[in-house]
Amino acid sequence: MSDLFNSPVLRVEQPRKGPFSKTQYKVLDGDGTLLAVGAEIKVRSRGESLKAVFPGKSEMDARAVELATPEGEPLLHVDKAMGRMFTAVRRPDGEVIGAFRTERVGRLYSLRDADDKRFGEVVGDVPRRNFTVKDLDGNQVAHVQKKWAGVATHLLTTADRYAVEISDPVPEPLRTMAVVTAIAMDLLLHESKDIT
């Protein structure tokens, strides 16, 4: 996986679409070259989509995004469980690469392997816009920043943009989890227009 995402700077973007659209992502390198595309596997019903639009209605449903090459070859599945407590990252064959386990919503997530052994953490700031990925020794290995796209974009669409900076070298599976942090945090915290 690290061969595909070997750039130290990545961008994760969602196309600007309305709230009833399927969740989609684009992963680009620092030069803007498209590396991967992601799409929600299950299409939400109109009712599920509508409740994500209004403030105070948390997006607590289980969600799954498949990340693939631009040619359509599956790379990863990002599976957010019901609620905000657990998001697994799997290879297309189902093998677990790692998981985000919520310790404090919006602020602290432990990174766990398939045996539930901790190998790092993600620390968020109060506004939930900056996330630091750390190894077990507390060293920063990546920084993920949610970019401000303007009031209209924030209120009327689910479009978000993230910048990912990785401090090389970062061993696997930590590097893959650092890349996927933008998508995981988007699903856990920003995909709804919840104000909590």
PDB file of C-alpha atoms in Angstrom:
ATOM      1  CA  MET A   1       0.000   0.000   0.000  1.00  0.00           C
ATOM      2  CA  SER A   2       2.826   2.441   0.779  1.00  0.00           C
ATOM      3  CA  ASP A   3       3.991   2.247  -2.873  1.00  0.00           C
ATOM      4  CA  LEU A   4       0.788   3.920  -4.019  1.00  0.00           C
ATOM      5  CA  PHE A   5       0.764   6.599  -1.319  1.00  0.00           C
ATOM      6  CA  ASN A   6       4.516   7.226  -1.144  1.00  0.00           C
ATOM      7  CA  SER A   7       4.193  11.002  -1.527  1.00  0.00           C
ATOM      8  CA  PRO A   8       4.887  12.928   1.705  1.00  0.00           C
ATOM      9  CA  VAL A   9       2.040  15.323   0.821  1.00  0.00           C
ATOM     10  CA  LEU A  10      -1.439  14.117  -0.100  1.00  0.00           C
ATOM     11  CA  ARG A  11      -4.820  15.742  -0.582  1.00  0.00           C
ATOM     12  CA  VAL A  12      -8.130  14.065   0.156  1.00  0.00           C
ATOM     13  CA  GLU A  13     -11.111  15.809  -1.407  1.00  0.00           C
ATOM     14  CA  GLN A  14     -14.835  15.254  -1.712  1.00  0.00           C
ATOM     15  CA  PRO A  15     -16.597  16.473  -4.843  1.00  0.00           C
ATOM     16  CA  ARG A  16     -19.071  19.307  -4.222  1.00  0.00           C
ATOM     17  CA  LYS A  17     -22.440  17.570  -4.318  1.00  0.00           C
ATOM     18  CA  GLY A  18     -25.732  17.826  -2.512  1.00  0.00           C
ATOM     19  CA  PRO A  19     -26.655  15.947   0.673  1.00  0.00           C
ATOM     20  CA  PHE A  20     -28.491  13.153  -1.163  1.00  0.00           C
ATOM     21  CA  SER A  21     -25.422  12.122  -3.164  1.00  0.00           C
ATOM     22  CA  LYS A  22     -23.313   9.092  -2.403  1.00  0.00           C
ATOM     23  CA  THR A  23     -20.204   9.918  -0.338  1.00  0.00           C
ATOM     24  CA  GLN A  24     -17.134  10.087  -2.594  1.00  0.00           C
ATOM     25  CA  TYR A  25     -13.435  10.900  -2.129  1.00  0.00           C
ATOM     26  CA  LYS A  26     -10.413  11.603  -4.324  1.00  0.00           C
ATOM     27  CA  VAL A  27      -6.845  11.046  -3.076  1.00  0.00           C
ATOM     28  CA  LEU A  28      -4.234  13.138  -4.898  1.00  0.00           C
ATOM     29  CA  ASP A  29      -0.503  13.600  -4.444  1.00  0.00           C
ATOM     30  CA  GLY A  30       1.082  17.014  -3.834  1.00  0.00           C
ATOM     31  CA  ASP A  31       1.215  17.683  -7.603  1.00  0.00           C
ATOM     32  CA  GLY A  32      -2.493  16.948  -8.069  1.00  0.00           C
ATOM     33  CA  THR A  33      -2.079  13.502  -9.656  1.00  0.00           C
ATOM     34  CA  LEU A  34      -5.084  11.306  -8.891  1.00  0.00           C
ATOM     35  CA  LEU A  35      -3.919   8.262  -6.901  1.00  0.00           C
ATOM     36  CA  ALA A  36      -7.198   6.752  -5.702  1.00  0.00           C
ATOM     37  CA  VAL A  37     -10.933   7.272  -5.616  1.00  0.00           C
ATOM     38  CA  GLY A  38     -13.323   6.287  -2.868  1.00  0.00           C
ATOM     39  CA  ALA A  39     -17.055   5.760  -2.874  1.00  0.00           C
ATOM     40  CA  GLU A  40     -19.625   4.737  -0.327  1.00  0.00           C
ATOM     41  CA  ILE A  41     -20.483   1.075  -0.832  1.00  0.00           C
ATOM     42  CA  LYS A  42     -24.097   1.204   0.323  1.00  0.00           C
ATOM     43  CA  VAL A  43     -26.268   3.998  -0.985  1.00  0.00           C
ATOM     44  CA  ARG A  44     -28.105   5.717   1.851  1.00  0.00           C
ATOM     45  CA  SER A  45     -31.866   6.066   1.738  1.00  0.00           C
ATOM     46  CA  ARG A  46     -33.321   9.553   1.296  1.00  0.00           C
ATOM     47  CA  GLY A  47     -34.317   9.568   4.973  1.00  0.00           C
ATOM     48  CA  GLU A  48     -30.801   8.624   6.122  1.00  0.00           C
ATOM     49  CA  SER A  49     -29.326  11.353   3.916  1.00  0.00           C
ATOM     50  CA  LEU A  50     -31.830  13.952   5.075  1.00  0.00           C
ATOM     51  CA  LYS A  51     -31.127  13.471   8.779  1.00  0.00           C
ATOM     52  CA  ALA A  52     -27.433  14.208   8.151  1.00  0.00           C
ATOM     53  CA  VAL A  53     -28.285  17.658   6.760  1.00  0.00           C
ATOM     54  CA  PHE A  54     -29.889  19.228   9.796  1.00  0.00           C
ATOM     55  CA  PRO A  55     -27.857  20.413  12.805  1.00  0.00           C
ATOM     56  CA  GLY A  56     -28.322  18.246  15.882  1.00  0.00           C
ATOM     57  CA  LYS A  57     -28.967  15.058  13.898  1.00  0.00           C
ATOM     58  CA  SER A  58     -25.770  13.043  14.206  1.00  0.00           C
ATOM     59  CA  GLU A  59     -24.685  10.705  11.435  1.00  0.00           C
ATOM     60  CA  MET A  60     -24.483   7.613  13.643  1.00  0.00           C
ATOM     61  CA  ASP A  61     -25.244   4.986  11.004  1.00  0.00           C
ATOM     62  CA  ALA A  62     -22.697   2.396   9.941  1.00  0.00           C
ATOM     63  CA  ARG A  63     -20.926   3.492   6.740  1.00  0.00           C
ATOM     64  CA  ALA A  64     -18.438   1.837   4.388  1.00  0.00           C
ATOM     65  CA  VAL A  65     -16.198   3.385   1.744  1.00  0.00           C
ATOM     66  CA  GLU A  66     -14.226   1.432  -0.845  1.00  0.00           C
ATOM     67  CA  LEU A  67     -10.966   3.030  -1.939  1.00  0.00           C
ATOM     68  CA  ALA A  68      -9.763   1.964  -5.402  1.00  0.00           C
ATOM     69  CA  THR A  69      -7.209   2.932  -8.025  1.00  0.00           C
ATOM     70  CA  PRO A  70      -8.459   5.347 -10.726  1.00  0.00           C
ATOM     71  CA  GLU A  71      -8.775   2.230 -12.942  1.00  0.00           C
ATOM     72  CA  GLY A  72     -11.132   0.603 -10.439  1.00  0.00           C
ATOM     73  CA  GLU A  73      -8.841  -1.933  -8.722  1.00  0.00           C
ATOM     74  CA  PRO A  74      -9.936  -2.183  -5.046  1.00  0.00           C
ATOM     75  CA  LEU A  75      -7.324  -1.041  -2.499  1.00  0.00           C
ATOM     76  CA  LEU A  76      -8.999  -0.616   0.893  1.00  0.00           C
ATOM     77  CA  HIS A  77     -12.319  -0.710   2.683  1.00  0.00           C
ATOM     78  CA  VAL A  78     -12.954   1.838   5.424  1.00  0.00           C
ATOM     79  CA  ASP A  79     -15.789   0.470   7.583  1.00  0.00           C
ATOM     80  CA  LYS A  80     -17.291   2.786  10.198  1.00  0.00           C
ATOM     81  CA  ALA A  81     -19.375   0.851  12.713  1.00  0.00           C
ATOM     82  CA  MET A  82     -22.655   2.167  14.126  1.00  0.00           C
ATOM     83  CA  GLY A  83     -21.969   5.227  16.289  1.00  0.00           C
ATOM     84  CA  ARG A  84     -18.579   6.911  16.575  1.00  0.00           C
ATOM     85  CA  MET A  85     -16.537   4.317  18.442  1.00  0.00           C
ATOM     86  CA  PHE A  86     -14.861   2.076  15.853  1.00  0.00           C
ATOM     87  CA  THR A  87     -13.692   2.292  12.230  1.00  0.00           C
ATOM     88  CA  ALA A  88     -11.813  -0.604  10.627  1.00  0.00           C
ATOM     89  CA  VAL A  89      -9.522  -0.426   7.602  1.00  0.00           C
ATOM     90  CA  ARG A  90      -9.372  -3.640   5.577  1.00  0.00           C
ATOM     91  CA  ARG A  91      -7.791  -4.963   2.416  1.00  0.00           C
ATOM     92  CA  PRO A  92     -10.261  -6.046  -0.291  1.00  0.00           C
ATOM     93  CA  ASP A  93      -9.923  -9.676   0.896  1.00  0.00           C
ATOM     94  CA  GLY A  94     -11.169  -8.622   4.348  1.00  0.00           C
ATOM     95  CA  GLU A  95      -7.802  -8.725   6.152  1.00  0.00           C
ATOM     96  CA  VAL A  96      -7.676  -6.007   8.815  1.00  0.00           C
ATOM     97  CA  ILE A  97      -4.856  -3.491   8.369  1.00  0.00           C
ATOM     98  CA  GLY A  98      -5.829  -1.471  11.414  1.00  0.00           C
ATOM     99  CA  ALA A  99      -8.638   0.281  13.217  1.00  0.00           C
ATOM    100  CA  PHE A 100      -9.470   3.622  14.786  1.00  0.00           C
ATOM    101  CA  ARG A 101     -10.890   3.069  18.291  1.00  0.00           C
ATOM    102  CA  THR A 102     -12.438   6.167  19.845  1.00  0.00           C
ATOM    103  CA  GLU A 103     -11.037   7.055  23.249  1.00  0.00           C
ATOM    104  CA  ARG A 104     -12.548  10.595  23.326  1.00  0.00           C
ATOM    105  CA  VAL A 105     -14.857  11.622  20.475  1.00  0.00           C
ATOM    106  CA  GLY A 106     -13.176  14.186  18.259  1.00  0.00           C
ATOM    107  CA  ARG A 107     -10.043  14.323  20.384  1.00  0.00           C
ATOM    108  CA  LEU A 108      -8.315  10.948  20.766  1.00  0.00           C
ATOM    109  CA  TYR A 109      -8.331   7.720  18.750  1.00  0.00           C
ATOM    110  CA  SER A 110      -6.083   4.730  19.347  1.00  0.00           C
ATOM    111  CA  LEU A 111      -4.770   2.888  16.298  1.00  0.00           C
ATOM    112  CA  ARG A 112      -5.149  -0.879  16.710  1.00  0.00           C
ATOM    113  CA  ASP A 113      -3.954  -3.867  14.698  1.00  0.00           C
ATOM    114  CA  ALA A 114      -5.951  -7.015  13.872  1.00  0.00           C
ATOM    115  CA  ASP A 115      -5.168  -8.403  17.349  1.00  0.00           C
ATOM    116  CA  ASP A 116      -6.412  -5.167  18.999  1.00  0.00           C
ATOM    117  CA  LYS A 117      -2.842  -4.208  19.934  1.00  0.00           C
ATOM    118  CA  ARG A 118      -2.209  -0.469  20.007  1.00  0.00           C
ATOM    119  CA  PHE A 119       0.414   0.811  17.500  1.00  0.00           C
ATOM    120  CA  GLY A 120      -0.298   4.550  17.470  1.00  0.00           C
ATOM    121  CA  GLU A 121      -2.882   7.252  18.015  1.00  0.00           C
ATOM    122  CA  VAL A 122      -4.637  10.171  16.377  1.00  0.00           C
ATOM    123  CA  VAL A 123      -5.016  13.345  18.440  1.00  0.00           C
ATOM    124  CA  GLY A 124      -7.504  16.015  17.327  1.00  0.00           C
ATOM    125  CA  ASP A 125      -7.784  19.672  18.291  1.00  0.00           C
ATOM    126  CA  VAL A 126     -10.916  21.247  19.797  1.00  0.00           C
ATOM    127  CA  PRO A 127     -12.388  22.522  16.500  1.00  0.00           C
ATOM    128  CA  ARG A 128     -11.817  19.042  14.963  1.00  0.00           C
ATOM    129  CA  ARG A 129      -9.843  20.489  12.051  1.00  0.00           C
ATOM    130  CA  ASN A 130      -6.279  19.325  12.838  1.00  0.00           C
ATOM    131  CA  PHE A 131      -5.298  15.746  13.576  1.00  0.00           C
ATOM    132  CA  THR A 132      -1.845  14.547  14.573  1.00  0.00           C
ATOM    133  CA  VAL A 133      -0.959  10.900  13.910  1.00  0.00           C
ATOM    134  CA  LYS A 134       1.600   9.588  16.419  1.00  0.00           C
ATOM    135  CA  ASP A 135       3.553   6.379  16.872  1.00  0.00           C
ATOM    136  CA  LEU A 136       3.751   4.459  20.164  1.00  0.00           C
ATOM    137  CA  ASP A 137       6.615   6.665  21.372  1.00  0.00           C
ATOM    138  CA  GLY A 138       4.512   9.805  20.898  1.00  0.00           C
ATOM    139  CA  ASN A 139       6.426  10.981  17.818  1.00  0.00           C
ATOM    140  CA  GLN A 140       4.380  12.787  15.178  1.00  0.00           C
ATOM    141  CA  VAL A 141       4.373  10.794  11.931  1.00  0.00           C
ATOM    142  CA  ALA A 142       1.658  12.737  10.076  1.00  0.00           C
ATOM    143  CA  HIS A 143      -0.535  15.814  10.266  1.00  0.00           C
ATOM    144  CA  VAL A 144      -4.029  15.935   8.751  1.00  0.00           C
ATOM    145  CA  GLN A 145      -5.761  19.295   8.366  1.00  0.00           C
ATOM    146  CA  LYS A 146      -9.362  19.865   7.336  1.00  0.00           C
ATOM    147  CA  LYS A 147      -9.384  22.892   5.051  1.00  0.00           C
ATOM    148  CA  TRP A 148     -12.045  25.603   5.291  1.00  0.00           C
ATOM    149  CA  ALA A 149     -14.061  25.700   2.058  1.00  0.00           C
ATOM    150  CA  GLY A 150     -16.424  28.568   2.900  1.00  0.00           C
ATOM    151  CA  VAL A 151     -19.786  28.964   4.603  1.00  0.00           C
ATOM    152  CA  ALA A 152     -21.960  27.931   1.653  1.00  0.00           C
ATOM    153  CA  THR A 153     -19.923  24.786   0.996  1.00  0.00           C
ATOM    154  CA  HIS A 154     -19.944  23.865   4.686  1.00  0.00           C
ATOM    155  CA  LEU A 155     -23.676  24.402   5.184  1.00  0.00           C
ATOM    156  CA  LEU A 156     -25.100  23.214   1.877  1.00  0.00           C
ATOM    157  CA  THR A 157     -22.865  20.342   0.780  1.00  0.00           C
ATOM    158  CA  THR A 158     -20.875  17.462   2.242  1.00  0.00           C
ATOM    159  CA  ALA A 159     -17.734  18.560   0.357  1.00  0.00           C
ATOM    160  CA  ASP A 160     -14.623  18.636   2.536  1.00  0.00           C
ATOM    161  CA  ARG A 161     -10.917  18.946   1.729  1.00  0.00           C
ATOM    162  CA  TYR A 162      -8.013  17.587   3.760  1.00  0.00           C
ATOM    163  CA  ALA A 163      -4.251  18.063   3.525  1.00  0.00           C
ATOM    164  CA  VAL A 164      -2.126  15.133   4.715  1.00  0.00           C
ATOM    165  CA  GLU A 165       1.578  15.619   5.473  1.00  0.00           C
ATOM    166  CA  ILE A 166       3.575  12.493   6.304  1.00  0.00           C
ATOM    167  CA  SER A 167       6.971  12.597   8.026  1.00  0.00           C
ATOM    168  CA  ASP A 168       8.952   9.863   6.265  1.00  0.00           C
ATOM    169  CA  PRO A 169       9.899   7.164   6.888  1.00  0.00           C
ATOM    170  CA  VAL A 170       6.724   5.755   8.444  1.00  0.00           C
ATOM    171  CA  PRO A 171       6.411   1.952   8.734  1.00  0.00           C
ATOM    172  CA  GLU A 172       3.319  -0.029   7.813  1.00  0.00           C
ATOM    173  CA  PRO A 173       0.567  -0.250   8.935  1.00  0.00           C
ATOM    174  CA  LEU A 174       1.023   3.227  10.469  1.00  0.00           C
ATOM    175  CA  ARG A 175       1.581   4.873   7.072  1.00  0.00           C
ATOM    176  CA  THR A 176      -1.624   3.457   5.569  1.00  0.00           C
ATOM    177  CA  MET A 177      -3.566   4.502   8.664  1.00  0.00           C
ATOM    178  CA  ALA A 178      -2.096   8.024   8.404  1.00  0.00           C
ATOM    179  CA  VAL A 179      -3.328   8.279   4.805  1.00  0.00           C
ATOM    180  CA  VAL A 180      -6.779   6.951   5.724  1.00  0.00           C
ATOM    181  CA  THR A 181      -7.088   9.272   8.766  1.00  0.00           C
ATOM    182  CA  ALA A 182      -8.684  12.000   6.628  1.00  0.00           C
ATOM    183  CA  ILE A 183     -11.449   9.660   5.414  1.00  0.00           C
ATOM    184  CA  ALA A 184     -11.976   8.112   8.856  1.00  0.00           C
ATOM    185  CA  MET A 185     -12.255  11.503  10.589  1.00  0.00           C
ATOM    186  CA  ASP A 186     -14.595  12.721   7.853  1.00  0.00           C
ATOM    187  CA  LEU A 187     -16.894   9.720   8.378  1.00  0.00           C
ATOM    188  CA  LEU A 188     -16.694   9.961  12.176  1.00  0.00           C
ATOM    189  CA  LEU A 189     -16.988  13.726  12.614  1.00  0.00           C
ATOM    190  CA  HIS A 190     -17.665  15.767   9.495  1.00  0.00           C
ATOM    191  CA  GLU A 191     -19.898  13.849   7.122  1.00  0.00           C
ATOM    192  CA  SER A 192     -23.025  15.087   8.878  1.00  0.00           C
ATOM    193  CA  LYS A 193     -23.705  18.743   9.408  1.00  0.00           C
ATOM    194  CA  ASP A 194     -23.980  18.068  13.127  1.00  0.00           C
ATOM    195  CA  ILE A 195     -22.990  20.974  15.369  1.00  0.00           C
ATOM    196  CA  THR A 196     -22.254  18.870  18.448  1.00  0.00           C
TER     197      THR A 196
END
